[in-house]
mmCIF file of C-alpha atoms in Angstrom:
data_model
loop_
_atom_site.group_PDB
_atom_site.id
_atom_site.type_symbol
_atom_site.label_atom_id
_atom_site.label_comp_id
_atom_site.label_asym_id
_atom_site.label_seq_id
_atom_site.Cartn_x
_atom_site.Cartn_y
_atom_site.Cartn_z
ATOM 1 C CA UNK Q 1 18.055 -13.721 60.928
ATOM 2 C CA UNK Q 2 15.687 -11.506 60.247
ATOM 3 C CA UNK Q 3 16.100 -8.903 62.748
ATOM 4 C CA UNK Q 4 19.715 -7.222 62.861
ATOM 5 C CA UNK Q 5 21.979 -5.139 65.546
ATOM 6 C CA UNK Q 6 24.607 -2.342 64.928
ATOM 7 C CA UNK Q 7 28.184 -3.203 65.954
ATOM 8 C CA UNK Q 8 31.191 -1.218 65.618
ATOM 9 C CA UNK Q 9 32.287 0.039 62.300
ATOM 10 C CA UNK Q 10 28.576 0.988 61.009
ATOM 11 C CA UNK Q 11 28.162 -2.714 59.955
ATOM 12 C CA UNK Q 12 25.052 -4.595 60.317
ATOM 13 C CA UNK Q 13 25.263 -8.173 61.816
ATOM 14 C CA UNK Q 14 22.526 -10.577 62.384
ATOM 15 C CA UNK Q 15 22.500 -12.603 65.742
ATOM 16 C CA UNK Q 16 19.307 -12.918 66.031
ATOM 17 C CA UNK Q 17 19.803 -16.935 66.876
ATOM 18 C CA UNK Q 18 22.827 -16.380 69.672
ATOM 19 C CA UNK Q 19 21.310 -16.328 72.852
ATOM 20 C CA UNK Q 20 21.562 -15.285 75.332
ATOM 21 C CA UNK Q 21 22.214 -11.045 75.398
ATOM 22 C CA UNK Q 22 25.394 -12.115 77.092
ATOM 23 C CA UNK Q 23 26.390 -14.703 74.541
ATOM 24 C CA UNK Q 24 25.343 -12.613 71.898
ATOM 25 C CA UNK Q 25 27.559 -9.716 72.925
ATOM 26 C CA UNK Q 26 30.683 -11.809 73.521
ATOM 27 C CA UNK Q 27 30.273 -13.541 69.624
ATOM 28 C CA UNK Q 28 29.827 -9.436 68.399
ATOM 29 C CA UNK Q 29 33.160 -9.007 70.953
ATOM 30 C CA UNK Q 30 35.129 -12.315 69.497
ATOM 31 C CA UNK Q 31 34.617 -11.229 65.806
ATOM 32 C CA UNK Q 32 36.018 -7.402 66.084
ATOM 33 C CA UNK Q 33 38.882 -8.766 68.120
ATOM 34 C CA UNK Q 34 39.338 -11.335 65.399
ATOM 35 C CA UNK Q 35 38.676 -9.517 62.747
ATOM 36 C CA UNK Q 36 41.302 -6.419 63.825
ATOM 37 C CA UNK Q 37 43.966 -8.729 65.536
ATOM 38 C CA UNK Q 38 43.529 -12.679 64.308
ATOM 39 C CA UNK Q 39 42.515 -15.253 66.338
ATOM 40 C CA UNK Q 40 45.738 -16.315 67.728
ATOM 41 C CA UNK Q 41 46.757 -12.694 68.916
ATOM 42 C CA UNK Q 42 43.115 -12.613 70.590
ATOM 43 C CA UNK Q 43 42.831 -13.934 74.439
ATOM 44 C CA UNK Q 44 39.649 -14.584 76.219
ATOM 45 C CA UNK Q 45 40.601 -11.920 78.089
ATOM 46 C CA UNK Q 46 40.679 -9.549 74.932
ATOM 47 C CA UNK Q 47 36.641 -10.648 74.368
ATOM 48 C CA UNK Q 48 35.421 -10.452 77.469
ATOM 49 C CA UNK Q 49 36.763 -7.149 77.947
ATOM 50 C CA UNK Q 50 35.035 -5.516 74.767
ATOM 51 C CA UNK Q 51 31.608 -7.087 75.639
ATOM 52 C CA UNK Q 52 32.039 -5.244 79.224
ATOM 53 C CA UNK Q 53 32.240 -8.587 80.661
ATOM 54 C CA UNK Q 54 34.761 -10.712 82.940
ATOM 55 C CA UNK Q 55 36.443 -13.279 81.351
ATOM 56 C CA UNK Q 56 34.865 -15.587 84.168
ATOM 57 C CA UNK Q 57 31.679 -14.821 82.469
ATOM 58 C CA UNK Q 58 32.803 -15.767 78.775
ATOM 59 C CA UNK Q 59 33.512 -19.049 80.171
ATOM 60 C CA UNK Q 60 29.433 -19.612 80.996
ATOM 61 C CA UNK Q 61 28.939 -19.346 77.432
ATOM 62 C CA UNK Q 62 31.789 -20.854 75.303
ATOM 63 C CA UNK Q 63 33.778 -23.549 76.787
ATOM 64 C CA UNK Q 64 37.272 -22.452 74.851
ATOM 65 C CA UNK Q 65 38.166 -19.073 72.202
ATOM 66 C CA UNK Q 66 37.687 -21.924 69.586
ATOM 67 C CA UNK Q 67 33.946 -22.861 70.400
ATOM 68 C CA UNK Q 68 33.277 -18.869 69.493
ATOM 69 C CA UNK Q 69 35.560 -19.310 66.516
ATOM 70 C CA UNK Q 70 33.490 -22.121 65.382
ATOM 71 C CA UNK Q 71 29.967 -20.552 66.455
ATOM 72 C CA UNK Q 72 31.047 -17.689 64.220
ATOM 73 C CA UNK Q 73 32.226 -19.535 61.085
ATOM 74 C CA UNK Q 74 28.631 -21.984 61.168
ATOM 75 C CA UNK Q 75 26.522 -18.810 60.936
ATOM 76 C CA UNK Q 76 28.616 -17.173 58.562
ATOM 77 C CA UNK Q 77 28.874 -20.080 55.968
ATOM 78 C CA UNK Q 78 25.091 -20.982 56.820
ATOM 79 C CA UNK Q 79 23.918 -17.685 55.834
ATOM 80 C CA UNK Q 80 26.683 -17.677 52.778
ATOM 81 C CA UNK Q 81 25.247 -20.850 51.547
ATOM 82 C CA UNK Q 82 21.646 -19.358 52.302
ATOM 83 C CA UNK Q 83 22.304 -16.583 49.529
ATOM 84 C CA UNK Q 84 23.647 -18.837 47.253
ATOM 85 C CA UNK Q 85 20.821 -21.540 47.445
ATOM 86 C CA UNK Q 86 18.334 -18.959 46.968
ATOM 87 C CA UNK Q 87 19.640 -17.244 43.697
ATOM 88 C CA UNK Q 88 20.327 -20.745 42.017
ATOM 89 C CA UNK Q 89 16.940 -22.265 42.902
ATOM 90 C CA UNK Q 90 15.429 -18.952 41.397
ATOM 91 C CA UNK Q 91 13.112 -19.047 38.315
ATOM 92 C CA UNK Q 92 15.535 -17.564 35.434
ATOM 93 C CA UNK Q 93 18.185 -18.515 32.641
ATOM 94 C CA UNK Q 94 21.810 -19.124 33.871
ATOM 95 C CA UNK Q 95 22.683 -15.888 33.431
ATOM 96 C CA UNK Q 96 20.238 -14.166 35.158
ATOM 97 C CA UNK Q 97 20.918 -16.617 38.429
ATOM 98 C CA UNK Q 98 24.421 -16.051 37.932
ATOM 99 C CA UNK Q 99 24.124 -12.153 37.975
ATOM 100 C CA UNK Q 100 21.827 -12.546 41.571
ATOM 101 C CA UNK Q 101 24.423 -14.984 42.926
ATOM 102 C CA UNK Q 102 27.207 -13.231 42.660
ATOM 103 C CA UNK Q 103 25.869 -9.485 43.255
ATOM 104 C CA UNK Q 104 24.331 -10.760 46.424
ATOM 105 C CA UNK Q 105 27.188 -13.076 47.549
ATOM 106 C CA UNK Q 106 29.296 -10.082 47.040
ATOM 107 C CA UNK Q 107 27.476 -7.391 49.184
ATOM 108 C CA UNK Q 108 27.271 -10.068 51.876
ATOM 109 C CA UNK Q 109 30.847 -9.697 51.805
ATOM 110 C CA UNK Q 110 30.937 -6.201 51.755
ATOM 111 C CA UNK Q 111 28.652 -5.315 53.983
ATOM 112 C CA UNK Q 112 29.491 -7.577 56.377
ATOM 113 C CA UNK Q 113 33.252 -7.477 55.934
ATOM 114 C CA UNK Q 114 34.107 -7.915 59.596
ATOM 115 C CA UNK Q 115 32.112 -10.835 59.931
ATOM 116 C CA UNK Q 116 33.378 -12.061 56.459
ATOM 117 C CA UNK Q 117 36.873 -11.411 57.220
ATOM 118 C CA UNK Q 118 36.794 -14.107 60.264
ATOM 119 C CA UNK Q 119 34.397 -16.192 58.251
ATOM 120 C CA UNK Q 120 36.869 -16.825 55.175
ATOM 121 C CA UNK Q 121 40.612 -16.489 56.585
ATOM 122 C CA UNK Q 122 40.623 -18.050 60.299
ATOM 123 C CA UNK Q 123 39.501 -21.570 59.162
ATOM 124 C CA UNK Q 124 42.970 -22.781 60.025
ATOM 125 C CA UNK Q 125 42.523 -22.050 63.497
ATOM 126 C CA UNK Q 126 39.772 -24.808 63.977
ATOM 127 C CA UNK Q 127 40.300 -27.768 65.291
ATOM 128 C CA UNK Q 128 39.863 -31.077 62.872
ATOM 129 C CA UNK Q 129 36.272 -31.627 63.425
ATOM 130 C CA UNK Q 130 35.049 -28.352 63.738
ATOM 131 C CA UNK Q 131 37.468 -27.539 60.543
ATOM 132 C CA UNK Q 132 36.272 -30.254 58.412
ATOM 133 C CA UNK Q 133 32.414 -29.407 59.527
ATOM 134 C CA UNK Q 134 32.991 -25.784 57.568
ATOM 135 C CA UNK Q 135 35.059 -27.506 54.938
ATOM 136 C CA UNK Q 136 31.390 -29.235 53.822
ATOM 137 C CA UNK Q 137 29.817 -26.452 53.954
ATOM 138 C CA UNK Q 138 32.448 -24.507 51.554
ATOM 139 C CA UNK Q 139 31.917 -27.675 49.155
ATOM 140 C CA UNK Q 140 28.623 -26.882 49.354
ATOM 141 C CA UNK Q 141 28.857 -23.015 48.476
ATOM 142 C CA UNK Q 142 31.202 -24.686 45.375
ATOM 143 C CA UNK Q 143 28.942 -26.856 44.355
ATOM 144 C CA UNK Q 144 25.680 -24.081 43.853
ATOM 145 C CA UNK Q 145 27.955 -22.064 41.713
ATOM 146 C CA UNK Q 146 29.056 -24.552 39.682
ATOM 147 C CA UNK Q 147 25.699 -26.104 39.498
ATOM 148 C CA UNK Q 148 24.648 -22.700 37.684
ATOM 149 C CA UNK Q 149 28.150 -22.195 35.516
ATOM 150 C CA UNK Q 150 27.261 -25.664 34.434
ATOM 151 C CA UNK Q 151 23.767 -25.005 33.210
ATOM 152 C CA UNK Q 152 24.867 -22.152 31.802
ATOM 153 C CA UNK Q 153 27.383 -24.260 29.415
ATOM 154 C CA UNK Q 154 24.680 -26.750 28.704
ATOM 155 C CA UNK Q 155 22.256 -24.146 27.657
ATOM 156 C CA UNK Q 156 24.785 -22.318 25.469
ATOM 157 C CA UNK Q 157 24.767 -19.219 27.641
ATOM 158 C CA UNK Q 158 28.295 -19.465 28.585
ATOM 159 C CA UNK Q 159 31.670 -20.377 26.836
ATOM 160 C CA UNK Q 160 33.816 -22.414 30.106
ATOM 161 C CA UNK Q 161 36.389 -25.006 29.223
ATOM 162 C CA UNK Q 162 37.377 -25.648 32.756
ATOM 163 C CA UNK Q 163 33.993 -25.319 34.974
ATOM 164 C CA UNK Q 164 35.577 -26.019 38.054
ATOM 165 C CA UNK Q 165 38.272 -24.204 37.624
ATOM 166 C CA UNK Q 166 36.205 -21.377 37.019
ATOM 167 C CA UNK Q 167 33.982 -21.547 39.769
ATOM 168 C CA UNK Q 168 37.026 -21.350 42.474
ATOM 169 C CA UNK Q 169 38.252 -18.436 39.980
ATOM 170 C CA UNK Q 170 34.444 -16.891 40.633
ATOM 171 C CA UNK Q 171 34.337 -17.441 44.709
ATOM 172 C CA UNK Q 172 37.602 -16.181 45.423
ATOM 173 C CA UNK Q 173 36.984 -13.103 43.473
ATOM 174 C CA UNK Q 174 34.019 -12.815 45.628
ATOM 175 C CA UNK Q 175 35.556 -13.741 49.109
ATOM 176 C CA UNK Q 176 38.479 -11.249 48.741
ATOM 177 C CA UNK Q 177 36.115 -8.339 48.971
ATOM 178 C CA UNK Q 178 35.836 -8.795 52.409
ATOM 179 C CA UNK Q 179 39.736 -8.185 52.641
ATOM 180 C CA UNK Q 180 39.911 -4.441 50.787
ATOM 181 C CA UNK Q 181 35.960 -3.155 51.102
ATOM 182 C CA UNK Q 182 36.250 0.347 53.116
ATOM 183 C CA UNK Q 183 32.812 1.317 53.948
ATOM 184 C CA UNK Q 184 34.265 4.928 53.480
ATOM 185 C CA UNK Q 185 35.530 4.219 50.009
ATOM 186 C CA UNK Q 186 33.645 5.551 46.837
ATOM 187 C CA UNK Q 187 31.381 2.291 46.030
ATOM 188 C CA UNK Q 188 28.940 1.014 48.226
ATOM 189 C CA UNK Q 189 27.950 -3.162 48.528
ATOM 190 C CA UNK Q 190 25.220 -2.958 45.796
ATOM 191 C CA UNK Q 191 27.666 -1.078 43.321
ATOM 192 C CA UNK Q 192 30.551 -3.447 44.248
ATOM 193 C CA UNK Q 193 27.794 -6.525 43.603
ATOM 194 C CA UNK Q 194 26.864 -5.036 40.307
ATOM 195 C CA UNK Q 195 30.493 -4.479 39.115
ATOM 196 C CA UNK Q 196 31.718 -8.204 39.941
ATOM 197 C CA UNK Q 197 28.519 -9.554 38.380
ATOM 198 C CA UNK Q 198 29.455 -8.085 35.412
ATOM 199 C CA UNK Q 199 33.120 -9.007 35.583
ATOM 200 C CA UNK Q 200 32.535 -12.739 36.222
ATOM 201 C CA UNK Q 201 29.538 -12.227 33.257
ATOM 202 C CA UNK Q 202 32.662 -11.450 31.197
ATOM 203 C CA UNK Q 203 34.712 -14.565 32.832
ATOM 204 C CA UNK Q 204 32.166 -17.330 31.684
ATOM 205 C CA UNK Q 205 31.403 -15.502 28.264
ATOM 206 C CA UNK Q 206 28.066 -14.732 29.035
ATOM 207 C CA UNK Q 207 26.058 -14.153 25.730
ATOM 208 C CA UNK Q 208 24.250 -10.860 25.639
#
């Protein structure tokens, strides 16, 4: 992912893995269509149509709308997991992790809202084995926050009766970004990122 393409809305989405052009353009297609009318509201039709294609052609590429749905969700919680993995294998106390893991995790979010939006809220539309594929992946994202709440505790850095609690307390605040950011509003994703570090800081009682 280390090359990236504008789409619609001034966001910047990497792709680079979906190939072909074709494929790649339908995937940009499926998420705006999600993203702006839910998956269930979208047809095939509604995909091909924004990617300039027929829906004959879609049908090359993806076998069903669901296949896209699912292509869509893997990269998004791969690369979710990505960010997380790398700020809690970091060198660093707790708190310092903590701080890159959620500031990053959050401009993810913001900055690729669209993409986020589909990522986080059209899980239900999977079917069971595609579903419970992202469901281990979101224990996974779980598990690399808590891992670092958790050190933070046993180091004395931070005060947290209920760790796990916490933790879903810490990725939801995260995840709901991707419902309000406006990338016309006054902050942008790095001043959002800063802000909620800080806030969840606060949450676990970070010591200063």
């Amino acid at each position: 992912m280390s090359t990236a393409q504008e789409t619609a809305g001034g966001e910047i989405e990497p792709w680079e893995e979906v190939t072909p052009d074709a494929a790649r353009r339908l995937l940009v297609a499926a998420v705006e269509a999600f993203a702006e009318r839910g998956y269930h509201a979208t047809t095939t039709r509604d995909i091909a149509g924004r990617a300039g294609m027929s829906p004959a052609a879609l049908y090359i590429h993806y076998k069903t709308k669901e296949e896209l749905l699912h292509r869509i969700s893997r990269i998004g919680h791969d690369r979710a997991l990505d960010i997380l993995r790398t700020a809690a294998a970091a060198d660093g106390s707790a708190t310092e992790r903590l701080t890159e893991a959620v500031s990053s995790f959050v401009r993810w979010h913001a900055g690729r809202r669209t993409t986020a939006r589909v990522v986080q809220y059209e899980l239900d539309a999977l079917g069971p084995a595609a579903r419970a594929e992202i469901l281990a992946l979101r224990r996974q994202v779980d598990a690399e926050v808590r891992g670092i709440i958790e050190d933070g505790v046993e180091s004395g850095e931070f005060q947290v009766l209920d760790v796990r609690g916490t933790t879903l307390a810490v990725l939801s605040l995260c995840i709901d970004v991707a419902r309000w950011f406006n990338v016309d509003g006054p902050r942008t994703p790095e001043e959002v990122g800063a802000l909620y570090a800080d806030l969840v800081l606060r949450m676990v009682g970070a010591s200063k």
